[in-house]
Amino acid sequence: MIAKLHLGIALFASAYLYYSNPSVLSKTNYHPISQIQQQTPLQKSIADGKEVYADFCMQCHQANGKGDGASFPTLDGSNWLTEKRTQSIHAIKFGLNGPIVVNGKKFKSAMPPMGLSNKEVTDVMNYIMNSWSNKQKKSVSLEEVALVKQ
């Protein structure tokens, strides 16, 4: 019984020392539960959208959102995203064929449909519209995405 008590105290003490050491915490992805619980719905959507972006969008539009300048348009500072919000949602949901003009430059390549759910489209739109130099005050809602039809 005393051996188990000593083991418990030793485990507690080592965990305390490990997590109270600032140099250890700065090297880990440890986030106190209080930080996770304080995430707003938009912050959660953006975080989820970052994962969707990495899986489906980054290959063409690049990690920095700047595209390649020839076939794939920039998303960073894109006037098309802000001025054509519904068309942007439509493109992510159903793909895009035909020319578009982004920041005065014409692009002709096609974007295939990704097969994303409405929630994934919502999240990736919130990520794109709040990343790099993009800062939108009005978040994209699940209801807004659901209203966009083929």
CSV table of N, CA and C in Angstrom, one decimal:
chain,number,residue,atom,x,y,z
A,1,MET,N,0.8,-1.2,0.0
A,1,MET,CA,0.0,0.0,0.0
A,1,MET,C,0.9,1.3,0.0
A,2,ILE,N,1.9,1.3,0.8
A,2,ILE,CA,2.8,2.4,0.9
A,2,ILE,C,3.6,2.6,-0.4
A,3,ALA,N,3.9,1.5,-1.0
A,3,ALA,CA,4.7,1.5,-2.3
A,3,ALA,C,3.8,2.2,-3.4
A,4,LYS,N,2.5,1.8,-3.4
A,4,LYS,CA,1.6,2.4,-4.4
A,4,LYS,C,1.4,3.9,-4.1
A,5,LEU,N,1.4,4.3,-2.8
A,5,LEU,CA,1.2,5.7,-2.5
A,5,LEU,C,2.5,6.5,-2.9
A,6,HIS,N,3.7,5.9,-2.7
A,6,HIS,CA,4.9,6.6,-3.1
A,6,HIS,C,5.0,6.7,-4.6
A,7,LEU,N,4.5,5.7,-5.3
A,7,LEU,CA,4.5,5.7,-6.8
A,7,LEU,C,3.5,6.8,-7.3
A,8,GLY,N,2.4,6.9,-6.7
A,8,GLY,CA,1.4,7.9,-7.0
A,8,GLY,C,2.0,9.3,-6.8
A,9,ILE,N,2.6,9.5,-5.7
A,9,ILE,CA,3.2,10.8,-5.4
A,9,ILE,C,4.3,11.1,-6.3
A,10,ALA,N,5.1,10.1,-6.7
A,10,ALA,CA,6.2,10.4,-7.6
A,10,ALA,C,5.7,10.7,-9.0
A,11,LEU,N,4.7,10.0,-9.5
A,11,LEU,CA,4.1,10.4,-10.8
A,11,LEU,C,3.5,11.8,-10.8
A,12,PHE,N,2.8,12.1,-9.7
A,12,PHE,CA,2.2,13.5,-9.6
A,12,PHE,C,3.3,14.5,-9.6
A,13,ALA,N,4.3,14.3,-8.8
A,13,ALA,CA,5.4,15.3,-8.7
A,13,ALA,C,6.1,15.4,-10.1
A,14,SER,N,6.4,14.3,-10.8
A,14,SER,CA,7.1,14.4,-12.1
A,14,SER,C,6.2,15.1,-13.1
A,15,ALA,N,4.9,14.9,-13.1
A,15,ALA,CA,4.0,15.5,-14.0
A,15,ALA,C,4.0,17.0,-13.7
A,16,TYR,N,3.9,17.4,-12.4
A,16,TYR,CA,3.9,18.8,-12.0
A,16,TYR,C,5.2,19.5,-12.5
A,17,LEU,N,6.3,18.9,-12.2
A,17,LEU,CA,7.6,19.5,-12.6
A,17,LEU,C,7.7,19.6,-14.1
A,18,TYR,N,7.2,18.6,-14.8
A,18,TYR,CA,7.3,18.7,-16.3
A,18,TYR,C,6.4,19.8,-16.9
A,19,TYR,N,5.2,19.9,-16.4
A,19,TYR,CA,4.3,20.8,-17.0
A,19,TYR,C,4.4,22.2,-16.4
A,20,SER,N,5.1,22.4,-15.3
A,20,SER,CA,5.4,23.7,-14.8
A,20,SER,C,6.7,24.3,-15.3
A,21,ASN,N,7.4,23.6,-16.0
A,21,ASN,CA,8.7,24.1,-16.5
A,21,ASN,C,8.5,24.8,-17.9
A,22,PRO,N,8.7,26.1,-17.9
A,22,PRO,CA,8.4,26.9,-19.1
A,22,PRO,C,9.2,26.5,-20.3
A,23,SER,N,10.4,26.0,-20.1
A,23,SER,CA,11.2,25.6,-21.3
A,23,SER,C,10.6,24.3,-21.9
A,24,VAL,N,10.0,23.5,-21.1
A,24,VAL,CA,9.4,22.3,-21.7
A,24,VAL,C,8.1,22.6,-22.4
A,25,LEU,N,7.3,23.5,-21.8
A,25,LEU,CA,6.0,23.9,-22.5
A,25,LEU,C,6.2,24.6,-23.8
A,26,SER,N,7.3,25.4,-23.9
A,26,SER,CA,7.5,26.1,-25.1
A,26,SER,C,7.9,25.2,-26.3
A,27,LYS,N,8.3,24.0,-26.0
A,27,LYS,CA,8.7,23.1,-27.0
A,27,LYS,C,7.6,22.1,-27.4
A,28,THR,N,6.5,22.1,-26.7
A,28,THR,CA,5.4,21.2,-27.0
A,28,THR,C,4.2,21.9,-27.5
A,29,ASN,N,3.2,21.1,-27.9
A,29,ASN,CA,1.9,21.6,-28.4
A,29,ASN,C,0.9,21.6,-27.2
A,30,TYR,N,1.4,21.6,-26.0
A,30,TYR,CA,0.5,21.6,-24.8
A,30,TYR,C,-0.3,22.9,-24.8
A,31,HIS,N,-1.6,22.7,-24.7
A,31,HIS,CA,-2.5,23.9,-24.5
A,31,HIS,C,-3.4,23.6,-23.3
A,32,PRO,N,-3.4,24.5,-22.4
A,32,PRO,CA,-4.3,24.3,-21.2
A,32,PRO,C,-5.7,24.1,-21.7
A,33,ILE,N,-6.5,23.4,-21.0
A,33,ILE,CA,-7.9,23.1,-21.3
A,33,ILE,C,-8.6,24.5,-21.3
A,34,SER,N,-8.3,25.4,-20.5
A,34,SER,CA,-9.0,26.7,-20.5
A,34,SER,C,-8.8,27.4,-21.8
A,35,GLN,N,-7.7,27.3,-22.5
A,35,GLN,CA,-7.5,27.9,-23.8
A,35,GLN,C,-8.4,27.3,-24.8
A,36,ILE,N,-8.5,26.0,-24.8
A,36,ILE,CA,-9.3,25.2,-25.8
A,36,ILE,C,-10.7,25.6,-25.6
A,37,GLN,N,-11.2,25.6,-24.4
A,37,GLN,CA,-12.6,25.9,-24.1
A,37,GLN,C,-13.0,27.4,-24.5
A,38,GLN,N,-12.0,28.3,-24.5
A,38,GLN,CA,-12.3,29.7,-24.8
A,38,GLN,C,-12.3,30.0,-26.3
A,39,GLN,N,-12.1,29.0,-27.2
A,39,GLN,CA,-12.1,29.2,-28.6
A,39,GLN,C,-13.5,29.5,-29.1
A,40,THR,N,-13.7,30.6,-29.8
A,40,THR,CA,-15.0,31.0,-30.3
A,40,THR,C,-15.4,30.1,-31.5
A,41,PRO,N,-16.7,30.1,-31.8
A,41,PRO,CA,-17.1,29.2,-33.0
A,41,PRO,C,-16.3,29.5,-34.3
A,42,LEU,N,-16.0,30.8,-34.5
A,42,LEU,CA,-15.3,31.2,-35.7
A,42,LEU,C,-13.8,30.7,-35.6
A,43,GLN,N,-13.2,30.8,-34.4
A,43,GLN,CA,-11.8,30.3,-34.3
A,43,GLN,C,-11.8,28.8,-34.5
A,44,LYS,N,-12.8,28.0,-34.0
A,44,LYS,CA,-12.8,26.6,-34.3
A,44,LYS,C,-13.0,26.3,-35.7
A,45,SER,N,-13.9,27.0,-36.4
A,45,SER,CA,-14.2,26.8,-37.8
A,45,SER,C,-12.9,27.1,-38.6
A,46,ILE,N,-12.2,28.2,-38.3
A,46,ILE,CA,-10.9,28.5,-38.9
A,46,ILE,C,-9.9,27.4,-38.7
A,47,ALA,N,-9.8,26.9,-37.5
A,47,ALA,CA,-8.8,25.8,-37.2
A,47,ALA,C,-9.2,24.5,-38.0
A,48,ASP,N,-10.5,24.2,-38.1
A,48,ASP,CA,-10.9,23.0,-38.8
A,48,ASP,C,-10.7,23.3,-40.3
A,49,GLY,N,-10.9,24.5,-40.8
A,49,GLY,CA,-10.7,24.9,-42.2
A,49,GLY,C,-9.3,24.8,-42.6
A,50,LYS,N,-8.4,25.1,-41.7
A,50,LYS,CA,-6.9,25.0,-42.0
A,50,LYS,C,-6.6,23.5,-42.4
A,51,GLU,N,-7.2,22.6,-41.7
A,51,GLU,CA,-6.9,21.2,-42.0
A,51,GLU,C,-7.5,20.8,-43.4
A,52,VAL,N,-8.7,21.3,-43.7
A,52,VAL,CA,-9.3,21.0,-45.0
A,52,VAL,C,-8.5,21.7,-46.1
A,53,TYR,N,-8.0,22.9,-45.9
A,53,TYR,CA,-7.2,23.6,-46.8
A,53,TYR,C,-5.9,22.8,-47.1
A,54,ALA,N,-5.3,22.3,-46.1
A,54,ALA,CA,-4.0,21.5,-46.2
A,54,ALA,C,-4.3,20.2,-47.0
A,55,ASP,N,-5.5,19.6,-46.8
A,55,ASP,CA,-5.8,18.4,-47.5
A,55,ASP,C,-6.2,18.6,-49.0
A,56,PHE,N,-6.9,19.7,-49.3
A,56,PHE,CA,-7.6,19.8,-50.6
A,56,PHE,C,-7.2,21.0,-51.4
A,57,CYS,N,-6.7,22.0,-50.8
A,57,CYS,CA,-6.5,23.3,-51.5
A,57,CYS,C,-5.0,23.7,-51.7
A,58,MET,N,-4.2,23.3,-50.7
A,58,MET,CA,-2.8,23.8,-50.7
A,58,MET,C,-2.0,23.3,-51.9
A,59,GLN,N,-2.3,22.2,-52.5
A,59,GLN,CA,-1.5,21.7,-53.6
A,59,GLN,C,-1.6,22.7,-54.8
A,60,CYS,N,-2.7,23.4,-55.0
A,60,CYS,CA,-2.8,24.3,-56.1
A,60,CYS,C,-2.6,25.8,-55.6
A,61,HIS,N,-3.2,26.1,-54.5
A,61,HIS,CA,-3.1,27.5,-54.1
A,61,HIS,C,-2.0,27.8,-53.1
A,62,GLN,N,-1.1,26.8,-52.8
A,62,GLN,CA,0.1,27.0,-52.0
A,62,GLN,C,-0.2,27.3,-50.5
A,63,ALA,N,0.7,27.0,-49.7
A,63,ALA,CA,0.6,27.2,-48.3
A,63,ALA,C,0.4,28.7,-47.9
A,64,ASN,N,1.0,29.6,-48.7
A,64,ASN,CA,0.8,31.0,-48.5
A,64,ASN,C,-0.4,31.6,-49.1
A,65,GLY,N,-1.2,30.8,-49.8
A,65,GLY,CA,-2.4,31.3,-50.4
A,65,GLY,C,-2.2,32.1,-51.7
A,66,LYS,N,-1.0,32.1,-52.2
A,66,LYS,CA,-0.7,33.0,-53.4
A,66,LYS,C,-0.9,32.3,-54.7
A,67,GLY,N,-1.2,31.0,-54.7
A,67,GLY,CA,-1.3,30.3,-56.0
A,67,GLY,C,0.0,30.3,-56.7
A,68,ASP,N,-0.1,30.0,-58.0
A,68,ASP,CA,1.2,29.9,-58.8
A,68,ASP,C,1.3,31.1,-59.8
A,69,GLY,N,0.2,32.0,-59.8
A,69,GLY,CA,0.2,33.2,-60.6
A,69,GLY,C,-0.1,32.9,-62.1
A,70,ALA,N,-0.1,31.6,-62.5
A,70,ALA,CA,-0.3,31.3,-63.9
A,70,ALA,C,-1.7,30.6,-64.1
A,71,SER,N,-1.7,29.4,-63.4
A,71,SER,CA,-2.9,28.6,-63.5
A,71,SER,C,-3.9,28.7,-62.3
A,72,PHE,N,-3.3,28.9,-61.2
A,72,PHE,CA,-4.1,28.9,-59.9
A,72,PHE,C,-4.0,30.3,-59.3
A,73,PRO,N,-5.1,31.0,-59.1
A,73,PRO,CA,-5.1,32.3,-58.6
A,73,PRO,C,-4.8,32.4,-57.1
A,74,THR,N,-4.4,33.6,-56.8
A,74,THR,CA,-4.1,33.9,-55.3
A,74,THR,C,-5.4,33.9,-54.6
A,75,LEU,N,-5.4,33.4,-53.4
A,75,LEU,CA,-6.5,33.6,-52.4
A,75,LEU,C,-6.2,34.7,-51.4
A,76,ASP,N,-4.9,34.9,-51.2
A,76,ASP,CA,-4.4,36.0,-50.3
A,76,ASP,C,-4.7,37.3,-51.0
A,77,GLY,N,-5.6,38.1,-50.4
A,77,GLY,CA,-5.9,39.4,-50.9
A,77,GLY,C,-6.8,39.4,-52.2
A,78,SER,N,-7.5,38.3,-52.4
A,78,SER,CA,-8.3,38.1,-53.6
A,78,SER,C,-9.6,38.9,-53.5
A,79,ASN,N,-9.7,39.7,-54.5
A,79,ASN,CA,-11.0,40.5,-54.6
A,79,ASN,C,-12.1,39.6,-55.0
A,80,TRP,N,-11.8,38.5,-55.7
A,80,TRP,CA,-12.9,37.6,-56.1
A,80,TRP,C,-13.6,37.0,-54.9
A,81,LEU,N,-12.8,36.6,-53.9
A,81,LEU,CA,-13.4,36.1,-52.6
A,81,LEU,C,-14.3,37.1,-51.9
A,82,THR,N,-13.9,38.3,-51.9
A,82,THR,CA,-14.7,39.3,-51.1
A,82,THR,C,-15.8,39.8,-52.0
A,83,GLU,N,-15.6,40.0,-53.3
A,83,GLU,CA,-16.7,40.6,-54.1
A,83,GLU,C,-17.7,39.5,-54.6
A,84,LYS,N,-17.2,38.3,-54.7
A,84,LYS,CA,-18.1,37.2,-55.2
A,84,LYS,C,-18.1,36.0,-54.2
A,85,ARG,N,-18.6,36.4,-53.0
A,85,ARG,CA,-18.7,35.4,-51.9
A,85,ARG,C,-19.5,34.2,-52.3
A,86,THR,N,-20.7,34.3,-52.8
A,86,THR,CA,-21.5,33.2,-53.2
A,86,THR,C,-20.9,32.3,-54.3
A,87,GLN,N,-20.2,33.0,-55.3
A,87,GLN,CA,-19.5,32.2,-56.3
A,87,GLN,C,-18.3,31.5,-55.8
A,88,SER,N,-17.7,32.1,-54.7
A,88,SER,CA,-16.6,31.4,-54.1
A,88,SER,C,-17.0,30.1,-53.4
A,89,ILE,N,-18.1,30.2,-52.7
A,89,ILE,CA,-18.7,29.0,-52.0
A,89,ILE,C,-19.1,28.0,-53.1
A,90,HIS,N,-19.7,28.5,-54.2
A,90,HIS,CA,-20.1,27.5,-55.2
A,90,HIS,C,-18.9,26.8,-55.8
A,91,ALA,N,-17.8,27.5,-56.0
A,91,ALA,CA,-16.6,27.0,-56.6
A,91,ALA,C,-16.1,25.9,-55.7
A,92,ILE,N,-16.1,26.1,-54.4
A,92,ILE,CA,-15.5,25.1,-53.5
A,92,ILE,C,-16.5,23.9,-53.4
A,93,LYS,N,-17.8,24.1,-53.4
A,93,LYS,CA,-18.7,23.0,-53.3
A,93,LYS,C,-18.8,22.2,-54.6
A,94,PHE,N,-18.8,22.8,-55.8
A,94,PHE,CA,-19.1,22.1,-57.0
A,94,PHE,C,-18.0,22.2,-58.1
A,95,GLY,N,-16.9,22.9,-57.8
A,95,GLY,CA,-15.8,23.0,-58.7
A,95,GLY,C,-16.1,24.3,-59.6
A,96,LEU,N,-15.2,24.5,-60.5
A,96,LEU,CA,-15.2,25.8,-61.3
A,96,LEU,C,-14.6,25.5,-62.6
A,97,ASN,N,-15.4,25.9,-63.7
A,97,ASN,CA,-14.9,25.8,-65.1
A,97,ASN,C,-15.1,27.1,-65.7
A,98,GLY,N,-14.2,27.5,-66.5
A,98,GLY,CA,-14.3,28.8,-67.3
A,98,GLY,C,-13.4,29.8,-66.6
A,99,PRO,N,-13.3,30.9,-67.4
A,99,PRO,CA,-12.3,32.0,-66.9
A,99,PRO,C,-12.9,32.8,-65.7
A,100,ILE,N,-12.0,33.2,-64.9
A,100,ILE,CA,-12.4,34.1,-63.8
A,100,ILE,C,-11.3,35.2,-63.8
A,101,VAL,N,-11.6,36.3,-63.2
A,101,VAL,CA,-10.6,37.4,-63.1
A,101,VAL,C,-10.4,37.7,-61.6
A,102,VAL,N,-9.2,37.5,-61.2
A,102,VAL,CA,-8.8,37.8,-59.8
A,102,VAL,C,-7.8,38.9,-59.7
A,103,ASN,N,-8.1,39.9,-59.0
A,103,ASN,CA,-7.2,41.1,-58.9
A,103,ASN,C,-6.7,41.6,-60.3
A,104,GLY,N,-7.6,41.6,-61.2
A,104,GLY,CA,-7.3,42.1,-62.6
A,104,GLY,C,-6.6,41.1,-63.5
A,105,LYS,N,-6.4,39.9,-63.0
A,105,LYS,CA,-5.7,38.9,-63.9
A,105,LYS,C,-6.6,37.8,-64.2
A,106,LYS,N,-6.6,37.4,-65.5
A,106,LYS,CA,-7.5,36.3,-66.0
A,106,LYS,C,-6.9,34.9,-65.7
A,107,PHE,N,-7.7,34.0,-65.2
A,107,PHE,CA,-7.3,32.6,-65.0
A,107,PHE,C,-8.3,31.7,-65.8
A,108,LYS,N,-7.8,30.7,-66.4
A,108,LYS,CA,-8.7,29.8,-67.2
A,108,LYS,C,-8.7,28.4,-66.8
A,109,SER,N,-7.9,28.0,-65.8
A,109,SER,CA,-7.9,26.6,-65.4
A,109,SER,C,-9.1,26.2,-64.7
A,110,ALA,N,-9.4,24.9,-64.6
A,110,ALA,CA,-10.6,24.3,-64.0
A,110,ALA,C,-10.2,23.9,-62.6
A,111,MET,N,-11.2,24.0,-61.7
A,111,MET,CA,-11.1,23.4,-60.3
A,111,MET,C,-12.1,22.3,-60.2
A,112,PRO,N,-11.7,21.1,-60.0
A,112,PRO,CA,-12.6,20.0,-59.8
A,112,PRO,C,-13.4,20.1,-58.5
A,113,PRO,N,-14.6,19.5,-58.5
A,113,PRO,CA,-15.3,19.5,-57.2
A,113,PRO,C,-14.5,18.6,-56.2
A,114,MET,N,-14.5,19.0,-55.0
A,114,MET,CA,-13.7,18.3,-54.0
A,114,MET,C,-14.5,17.2,-53.2
A,115,GLY,N,-15.8,17.3,-53.3
A,115,GLY,CA,-16.7,16.4,-52.5
A,115,GLY,C,-16.7,16.7,-51.1
A,116,LEU,N,-16.6,18.0,-50.7
A,116,LEU,CA,-16.6,18.4,-49.3
A,116,LEU,C,-18.0,18.5,-48.8
A,117,SER,N,-18.2,18.3,-47.5
A,117,SER,CA,-19.5,18.5,-46.9
A,117,SER,C,-19.7,20.0,-46.7
A,118,ASN,N,-21.0,20.4,-46.4
A,118,ASN,CA,-21.3,21.8,-46.2
A,118,ASN,C,-20.4,22.4,-45.1
A,119,LYS,N,-20.2,21.6,-44.0
A,119,LYS,CA,-19.4,22.0,-42.9
A,119,LYS,C,-18.0,22.2,-43.3
A,120,GLU,N,-17.4,21.3,-44.1
A,120,GLU,CA,-16.0,21.5,-44.5
A,120,GLU,C,-15.9,22.7,-45.4
A,121,VAL,N,-16.9,23.0,-46.3
A,121,VAL,CA,-16.9,24.2,-47.1
A,121,VAL,C,-16.9,25.4,-46.2
A,122,THR,N,-17.8,25.4,-45.2
A,122,THR,CA,-17.9,26.5,-44.3
A,122,THR,C,-16.6,26.8,-43.6
A,123,ASP,N,-16.0,25.7,-43.1
A,123,ASP,CA,-14.7,25.9,-42.4
A,123,ASP,C,-13.6,26.4,-43.3
A,124,VAL,N,-13.5,25.8,-44.5
A,124,VAL,CA,-12.4,26.2,-45.3
A,124,VAL,C,-12.6,27.7,-45.8
A,125,MET,N,-13.8,28.1,-46.1
A,125,MET,CA,-14.1,29.5,-46.4
A,125,MET,C,-13.7,30.4,-45.3
A,126,ASN,N,-14.0,30.0,-44.1
A,126,ASN,CA,-13.7,30.9,-42.9
A,126,ASN,C,-12.2,30.9,-42.8
A,127,TYR,N,-11.5,29.8,-43.0
A,127,TYR,CA,-10.0,29.8,-43.0
A,127,TYR,C,-9.4,30.7,-44.0
A,128,ILE,N,-9.9,30.5,-45.3
A,128,ILE,CA,-9.3,31.3,-46.4
A,128,ILE,C,-9.6,32.8,-46.2
A,129,MET,N,-10.8,33.1,-45.7
A,129,MET,CA,-11.2,34.5,-45.6
A,129,MET,C,-10.7,35.2,-44.4
A,130,ASN,N,-9.9,34.5,-43.6
A,130,ASN,CA,-9.3,35.1,-42.4
A,130,ASN,C,-7.8,34.7,-42.2
A,131,SER,N,-7.2,34.3,-43.4
A,131,SER,CA,-5.8,34.0,-43.3
A,131,SER,C,-5.0,34.9,-44.2
A,132,TRP,N,-3.7,34.9,-44.0
A,132,TRP,CA,-2.8,35.8,-44.8
A,132,TRP,C,-3.2,37.2,-44.6
A,133,SER,N,-3.4,38.0,-45.7
A,133,SER,CA,-3.9,39.4,-45.5
A,133,SER,C,-5.4,39.5,-45.5
A,134,ASN,N,-6.1,38.4,-45.6
A,134,ASN,CA,-7.6,38.4,-45.6
A,134,ASN,C,-8.1,38.5,-44.2
A,135,LYS,N,-9.0,39.5,-44.0
A,135,LYS,CA,-9.6,39.7,-42.7
A,135,LYS,C,-11.1,40.0,-42.9
A,136,GLN,N,-12.0,39.1,-42.7
A,136,GLN,CA,-13.4,39.3,-42.9
A,136,GLN,C,-14.1,39.5,-41.6
A,137,LYS,N,-15.0,40.4,-41.5
A,137,LYS,CA,-15.8,40.6,-40.3
A,137,LYS,C,-16.9,39.7,-40.2
A,138,LYS,N,-17.5,39.3,-41.3
A,138,LYS,CA,-18.7,38.4,-41.3
A,138,LYS,C,-18.2,37.0,-41.7
A,139,SER,N,-18.4,36.1,-40.7
A,139,SER,CA,-18.0,34.7,-41.0
A,139,SER,C,-19.0,34.1,-41.9
A,140,VAL,N,-18.6,33.0,-42.6
A,140,VAL,CA,-19.4,32.2,-43.4
A,140,VAL,C,-20.1,31.2,-42.5
A,141,SER,N,-21.5,31.1,-42.7
A,141,SER,CA,-22.3,30.2,-41.9
A,141,SER,C,-22.6,29.0,-42.6
A,142,LEU,N,-22.9,27.9,-41.9
A,142,LEU,CA,-23.3,26.7,-42.5
A,142,LEU,C,-24.6,26.9,-43.3
A,143,GLU,N,-25.5,27.7,-42.8
A,143,GLU,CA,-26.8,28.0,-43.5
A,143,GLU,C,-26.5,28.7,-44.8
A,144,GLU,N,-25.6,29.6,-44.8
A,144,GLU,CA,-25.2,30.3,-46.1
A,144,GLU,C,-24.7,29.3,-47.1
A,145,VAL,N,-23.8,28.4,-46.7
A,145,VAL,CA,-23.3,27.4,-47.6
A,145,VAL,C,-24.3,26.4,-48.1
A,146,ALA,N,-25.2,26.0,-47.2
A,146,ALA,CA,-26.3,25.1,-47.6
A,146,ALA,C,-27.3,25.7,-48.6
A,147,LEU,N,-27.4,27.0,-48.6
A,147,LEU,CA,-28.3,27.7,-49.6
A,147,LEU,C,-27.7,27.7,-51.0
A,148,VAL,N,-26.4,27.5,-51.2
A,148,VAL,CA,-25.8,27.6,-52.5
A,148,VAL,C,-26.0,26.2,-53.2
A,149,LYS,N,-26.7,26.3,-54.3
A,149,LYS,CA,-27.1,25.0,-55.0
A,149,LYS,C,-26.4,25.0,-56.4
A,150,GLN,N,-26.3,23.8,-56.9
A,150,GLN,CA,-25.7,23.5,-58.2
A,150,GLN,C,-26.4,24.4,-59.2
